[in-house]
mmCIF file of C-alpha atoms in Angstrom:
data_model
loop_
_atom_site.group_PDB
_atom_site.id
_atom_site.type_symbol
_atom_site.label_atom_id
_atom_site.label_comp_id
_atom_site.label_asym_id
_atom_site.label_seq_id
_atom_site.Cartn_x
_atom_site.Cartn_y
_atom_site.Cartn_z
ATOM 1 C CA UNK A 1186 0.191 0.207 -0.143
ATOM 2 C CA UNK A 1187 1.575 3.091 -0.895
ATOM 3 C CA UNK A 1188 2.037 6.107 1.599
ATOM 4 C CA UNK A 1189 1.801 9.521 1.708
ATOM 5 C CA UNK A 1190 3.615 11.157 -1.911
ATOM 6 C CA UNK A 1191 5.154 14.810 -1.662
ATOM 7 C CA UNK A 1192 5.896 16.475 -4.281
ATOM 8 C CA UNK A 1193 8.924 18.147 -5.068
ATOM 9 C CA UNK A 1194 11.189 16.601 -2.381
ATOM 10 C CA UNK A 1195 13.451 19.629 -2.754
ATOM 11 C CA UNK A 1196 12.415 23.334 -3.416
ATOM 12 C CA UNK A 1197 14.758 26.616 -3.674
ATOM 13 C CA UNK A 1198 12.804 29.879 -4.379
ATOM 14 C CA UNK A 1199 13.977 33.765 -3.975
ATOM 15 C CA UNK A 1200 12.316 36.114 -1.628
ATOM 16 C CA UNK A 1201 9.203 37.391 -2.810
ATOM 17 C CA UNK A 1202 8.225 34.319 -5.322
ATOM 18 C CA UNK A 1203 6.000 31.711 -4.513
ATOM 19 C CA UNK A 1204 5.789 28.403 -4.377
ATOM 20 C CA UNK A 1205 3.083 25.446 -4.714
ATOM 21 C CA UNK A 1206 3.270 21.638 -3.388
ATOM 22 C CA UNK A 1207 1.710 18.680 -3.405
ATOM 23 C CA UNK A 1208 0.804 15.895 -1.735
ATOM 24 C CA UNK A 1209 -1.173 12.445 -2.334
ATOM 25 C CA UNK A 1210 -2.273 10.689 0.645
ATOM 26 C CA UNK A 1211 -2.856 7.383 0.929
ATOM 27 C CA UNK A 1212 -5.633 5.991 -1.091
ATOM 28 C CA UNK A 1213 -9.019 5.932 0.725
ATOM 29 C CA UNK A 1214 -7.726 8.662 3.011
ATOM 30 C CA UNK A 1215 -10.114 11.762 3.188
ATOM 31 C CA UNK A 1216 -8.441 13.648 5.502
ATOM 32 C CA UNK A 1217 -5.343 15.511 4.502
ATOM 33 C CA UNK A 1218 -3.237 18.252 6.880
ATOM 34 C CA UNK A 1219 0.044 20.644 6.518
ATOM 35 C CA UNK A 1220 2.696 20.824 9.328
ATOM 36 C CA UNK A 1221 5.591 23.226 8.795
ATOM 37 C CA UNK A 1222 8.892 21.697 10.659
ATOM 38 C CA UNK A 1223 11.897 24.180 11.659
ATOM 39 C CA UNK A 1224 14.444 23.531 14.159
ATOM 40 C CA UNK A 1225 13.299 26.543 16.382
ATOM 41 C CA UNK A 1226 9.757 25.766 16.989
ATOM 42 C CA UNK A 1227 9.276 22.012 15.235
ATOM 43 C CA UNK A 1228 6.230 20.913 13.953
ATOM 44 C CA UNK A 1229 3.851 23.336 13.818
ATOM 45 C CA UNK A 1230 -0.301 22.888 12.378
ATOM 46 C CA UNK A 1231 -1.145 24.884 9.402
ATOM 47 C CA UNK A 1232 -4.461 23.562 8.214
ATOM 48 C CA UNK A 1233 -6.203 20.830 7.352
ATOM 49 C CA UNK A 1234 -8.463 19.591 4.892
ATOM 50 C CA UNK A 1235 -12.071 17.019 4.671
ATOM 51 C CA UNK A 1236 -13.815 16.063 1.302
ATOM 52 C CA UNK A 1237 -12.495 19.975 -0.023
ATOM 53 C CA UNK A 1238 -12.807 21.778 2.785
ATOM 54 C CA UNK A 1239 -10.433 23.479 4.946
ATOM 55 C CA UNK A 1240 -11.594 22.843 8.473
ATOM 56 C CA UNK A 1241 -9.343 24.299 10.763
ATOM 57 C CA UNK A 1242 -6.538 26.207 9.826
ATOM 58 C CA UNK A 1243 -3.056 27.204 12.437
ATOM 59 C CA UNK A 1244 -1.860 30.657 13.311
ATOM 60 C CA UNK A 1245 0.240 30.841 10.318
ATOM 61 C CA UNK A 1246 -0.193 34.343 7.705
ATOM 62 C CA UNK A 1247 -2.748 34.894 4.961
ATOM 63 C CA UNK A 1248 0.377 33.886 2.328
ATOM 64 C CA UNK A 1249 -0.022 30.349 3.434
ATOM 65 C CA UNK A 1250 -2.834 28.593 1.841
ATOM 66 C CA UNK A 1251 -4.057 25.073 0.442
ATOM 67 C CA UNK A 1252 -7.001 23.486 -1.451
ATOM 68 C CA UNK A 1253 -7.767 20.049 -1.616
ATOM 69 C CA UNK A 1254 -9.127 18.180 -5.135
ATOM 70 C CA UNK A 1255 -12.002 16.011 -5.066
ATOM 71 C CA UNK A 1256 -9.787 12.878 -5.832
ATOM 72 C CA UNK A 1257 -8.224 14.074 -1.617
ATOM 73 C CA UNK A 1258 -4.758 15.042 -3.058
ATOM 74 C CA UNK A 1259 -4.167 18.508 -1.590
ATOM 75 C CA UNK A 1260 -1.848 21.766 -2.603
ATOM 76 C CA UNK A 1261 -0.731 24.262 -0.526
ATOM 77 C CA UNK A 1262 0.612 27.663 -1.644
ATOM 78 C CA UNK A 1263 3.210 29.779 -0.076
ATOM 79 C CA UNK A 1264 3.131 33.482 -1.691
ATOM 80 C CA UNK A 1265 5.459 36.070 -0.966
ATOM 81 C CA UNK A 1266 8.193 34.338 0.383
ATOM 82 C CA UNK A 1267 10.664 35.592 2.968
ATOM 83 C CA UNK A 1268 13.760 33.523 3.905
ATOM 84 C CA UNK A 1269 11.297 32.621 7.092
ATOM 85 C CA UNK A 1270 9.651 30.496 5.205
ATOM 86 C CA UNK A 1271 12.694 27.559 4.550
ATOM 87 C CA UNK A 1272 11.211 25.010 6.192
ATOM 88 C CA UNK A 1273 10.787 21.286 6.048
ATOM 89 C CA UNK A 1274 7.135 20.897 5.038
ATOM 90 C CA UNK A 1275 5.033 17.947 5.710
ATOM 91 C CA UNK A 1276 1.454 16.493 4.739
ATOM 92 C CA UNK A 1277 -0.469 14.006 6.426
ATOM 93 C CA UNK A 1278 -3.456 11.773 5.495
ATOM 94 C CA UNK A 1279 -5.888 10.266 7.672
ATOM 95 C CA UNK A 1280 -8.806 8.022 7.139
ATOM 96 C CA UNK A 1281 -11.593 9.033 8.641
ATOM 97 C CA UNK A 1282 -13.015 13.241 9.464
ATOM 98 C CA UNK A 1283 -11.067 13.100 12.739
ATOM 99 C CA UNK A 1284 -7.486 14.539 12.264
ATOM 100 C CA UNK A 1285 -6.852 13.480 15.701
ATOM 101 C CA UNK A 1286 -6.421 9.797 14.679
ATOM 102 C CA UNK A 1287 -3.466 8.021 13.196
ATOM 103 C CA UNK A 1288 -2.242 10.453 11.176
ATOM 104 C CA UNK A 1289 0.440 9.212 8.227
ATOM 105 C CA UNK A 1290 3.236 11.629 7.059
ATOM 106 C CA UNK A 1291 5.047 11.989 4.250
ATOM 107 C CA UNK A 1292 8.558 12.307 3.435
ATOM 108 C CA UNK A 1293 8.490 16.165 3.542
ATOM 109 C CA UNK A 1294 8.859 19.275 1.066
ATOM 110 C CA UNK A 1295 12.307 20.418 2.043
ATOM 111 C CA UNK A 1296 12.289 24.706 1.288
ATOM 112 C CA UNK A 1297 14.605 26.727 1.086
ATOM 113 C CA UNK A 1298 14.757 30.790 0.756
ATOM 114 C CA UNK A 1299 16.916 32.610 -0.461
ATOM 115 C CA UNK B 318 4.788 28.177 28.611
ATOM 116 C CA UNK B 319 4.194 25.704 25.690
ATOM 117 C CA UNK B 320 1.323 23.286 25.611
ATOM 118 C CA UNK B 321 3.401 20.273 25.364
ATOM 119 C CA UNK B 322 6.781 19.817 26.914
ATOM 120 C CA UNK B 323 9.543 17.756 25.713
ATOM 121 C CA UNK B 324 13.564 16.921 26.184
ATOM 122 C CA UNK B 325 15.490 17.735 23.517
ATOM 123 C CA UNK B 326 18.134 16.238 24.782
ATOM 124 C CA UNK B 327 19.863 13.960 23.805
ATOM 125 C CA UNK B 328 19.611 11.148 25.409
ATOM 126 C CA UNK B 329 22.207 8.246 24.956
ATOM 127 C CA UNK B 330 22.067 4.933 26.289
ATOM 128 C CA UNK B 331 23.685 1.359 25.113
ATOM 129 C CA UNK B 332 22.178 -1.247 23.279
ATOM 130 C CA UNK B 333 19.653 -3.217 25.110
ATOM 131 C CA UNK B 334 18.729 -0.314 28.057
ATOM 132 C CA UNK B 335 15.059 0.618 28.275
ATOM 133 C CA UNK B 336 14.234 3.677 27.127
ATOM 134 C CA UNK B 337 12.187 6.579 28.937
ATOM 135 C CA UNK B 338 10.389 9.300 26.837
ATOM 136 C CA UNK B 339 8.335 11.560 28.496
ATOM 137 C CA UNK B 340 5.954 14.676 27.804
ATOM 138 C CA UNK B 341 4.004 16.652 29.934
ATOM 139 C CA UNK B 342 1.146 18.763 28.454
ATOM 140 C CA UNK B 343 -0.524 22.037 29.963
ATOM 141 C CA UNK B 344 -3.977 22.022 28.227
ATOM 142 C CA UNK B 345 -6.394 19.291 29.578
ATOM 143 C CA UNK B 346 -8.569 19.088 26.976
ATOM 144 C CA UNK B 347 -6.438 16.678 24.846
ATOM 145 C CA UNK B 348 -7.962 13.213 24.524
ATOM 146 C CA UNK B 349 -5.451 11.487 21.733
ATOM 147 C CA UNK B 350 -1.549 11.238 22.117
ATOM 148 C CA UNK B 351 0.763 9.678 19.703
ATOM 149 C CA UNK B 352 4.712 9.085 19.478
ATOM 150 C CA UNK B 353 5.951 9.881 16.127
ATOM 151 C CA UNK B 354 9.674 8.499 15.100
ATOM 152 C CA UNK B 355 11.590 10.480 12.961
ATOM 153 C CA UNK B 356 14.976 9.554 11.083
ATOM 154 C CA UNK B 357 17.417 12.709 9.380
ATOM 155 C CA UNK B 358 15.493 14.025 6.643
ATOM 156 C CA UNK B 359 12.815 11.978 7.016
ATOM 157 C CA UNK B 360 8.632 12.345 7.873
ATOM 158 C CA UNK B 361 7.543 11.263 11.490
ATOM 159 C CA UNK B 362 6.683 7.821 11.318
ATOM 160 C CA UNK B 363 3.685 6.353 14.036
ATOM 161 C CA UNK B 364 4.902 4.765 16.411
ATOM 162 C CA UNK B 365 1.701 4.565 18.450
ATOM 163 C CA UNK B 366 -1.880 5.667 19.091
ATOM 164 C CA UNK B 367 -3.551 6.144 22.757
ATOM 165 C CA UNK B 368 -6.696 7.116 23.397
ATOM 166 C CA UNK B 369 -7.199 8.772 26.860
ATOM 167 C CA UNK B 370 -5.420 7.724 30.005
ATOM 168 C CA UNK B 371 -4.137 4.238 30.412
ATOM 169 C CA UNK B 372 -1.312 1.478 28.326
ATOM 170 C CA UNK B 373 -0.694 0.137 24.819
ATOM 171 C CA UNK B 374 1.914 -2.134 24.168
ATOM 172 C CA UNK B 375 3.464 -2.605 20.555
ATOM 173 C CA UNK B 376 6.240 -5.116 20.471
ATOM 174 C CA UNK B 377 9.327 -3.636 22.321
ATOM 175 C CA UNK B 378 7.271 -0.121 22.319
ATOM 176 C CA UNK B 379 4.604 0.296 25.578
ATOM 177 C CA UNK B 380 2.769 4.054 25.507
ATOM 178 C CA UNK B 381 1.465 5.733 28.661
ATOM 179 C CA UNK B 382 -1.307 8.308 29.377
ATOM 180 C CA UNK B 383 -1.661 9.300 32.583
ATOM 181 C CA UNK B 384 -4.123 12.763 32.204
ATOM 182 C CA UNK B 385 -3.873 13.414 35.687
ATOM 183 C CA UNK B 386 -0.431 14.368 35.927
ATOM 184 C CA UNK B 387 -0.829 15.491 32.274
ATOM 185 C CA UNK B 388 2.088 13.276 31.577
ATOM 186 C CA UNK B 389 2.779 10.989 28.698
ATOM 187 C CA UNK B 390 5.517 8.181 28.427
ATOM 188 C CA UNK B 391 6.966 6.075 25.615
ATOM 189 C CA UNK B 392 9.164 3.034 27.171
ATOM 190 C CA UNK B 393 11.053 1.116 24.813
ATOM 191 C CA UNK B 394 12.223 -2.230 25.800
ATOM 192 C CA UNK B 395 15.865 -4.074 24.334
ATOM 193 C CA UNK B 396 16.588 -0.973 22.238
ATOM 194 C CA UNK B 397 18.936 -1.378 19.242
ATOM 195 C CA UNK B 398 21.192 1.206 17.395
ATOM 196 C CA UNK B 399 18.225 1.286 14.755
ATOM 197 C CA UNK B 400 16.153 2.963 17.570
ATOM 198 C CA UNK B 401 18.435 5.837 16.999
ATOM 199 C CA UNK B 402 16.138 8.673 15.806
ATOM 200 C CA UNK B 403 14.247 11.823 17.151
ATOM 201 C CA UNK B 404 11.277 10.904 19.477
ATOM 202 C CA UNK B 405 8.085 13.104 18.967
ATOM 203 C CA UNK B 406 5.076 12.887 21.102
ATOM 204 C CA UNK B 407 1.728 13.975 19.599
ATOM 205 C CA UNK B 408 -1.713 15.253 20.643
ATOM 206 C CA UNK B 409 -5.105 16.814 19.962
ATOM 207 C CA UNK B 410 -8.558 17.392 21.390
ATOM 208 C CA UNK B 411 -9.914 15.274 19.118
ATOM 209 C CA UNK B 412 -13.449 16.962 18.936
ATOM 210 C CA UNK B 413 -14.173 15.340 15.320
ATOM 211 C CA UNK B 414 -15.684 16.639 12.656
ATOM 212 C CA UNK B 415 -14.012 19.677 13.231
ATOM 213 C CA UNK B 416 -10.542 17.918 14.719
ATOM 214 C CA UNK B 417 -7.924 20.459 15.429
ATOM 215 C CA UNK B 418 -4.541 19.995 14.240
ATOM 216 C CA UNK B 419 -1.747 17.618 15.818
ATOM 217 C CA UNK B 420 0.152 19.874 18.767
ATOM 218 C CA UNK B 421 3.897 18.313 18.934
ATOM 219 C CA UNK B 422 6.842 18.132 21.609
ATOM 220 C CA UNK B 423 9.914 19.334 19.985
ATOM 221 C CA UNK B 424 11.237 15.477 20.089
ATOM 222 C CA UNK B 425 13.838 14.196 22.089
ATOM 223 C CA UNK B 426 17.107 13.466 20.129
ATOM 224 C CA UNK B 427 17.871 9.158 20.736
ATOM 225 C CA UNK B 428 21.075 7.407 20.366
ATOM 226 C CA UNK B 429 21.639 4.177 20.869
ATOM 227 C CA UNK B 430 25.202 2.974 21.528
ATOM 228 C CA UNK B 431 26.224 -0.519 20.217
#
């Protein structure tokens, strides 16, 4: 059974640019969440989608956005990139409508902003 | 005070020892508790998932939750060098139909010496 797939694995962008990251959840999973991981702050919740609807959002500026498609695949977008956006971005998928249970993570996309 | 506190380590123990990893938390609404293992440059891997107080055992791993003390633990028996990784505790309220994202500890870096 395939796990959570994130693309691309590595990305280098310039300040001010925008970036789109992609996540394909485990087959049959309908909930997708995104997290940012940095050495200083650890793993922080960005947002969660279920059945194409954003259900929760963490404490991040509006430059961070996302969406989910009818096949449960998800994308997140960061506009007007800042140096501090450099991080590992992780996607997690879950079976049902409760993200609390058994969230499985992908390998992440490592974003470097220069 | 952060919602979830976890000693960053490093924690270094000899092969075969019993390892004890811990987290404390402040939000009494947390009901779901998880432990993840993360190897360098990889995504977090779910090890244990527990609901409310109690113990759960899976092979060499035992998870304990004491909600009265707001304290959770992960024990690793017969530790192996391959267990060397960062261990992250995670938790959330599990409100269902609108669940929050996971709140993570910063992680404990564990080193098993051969």
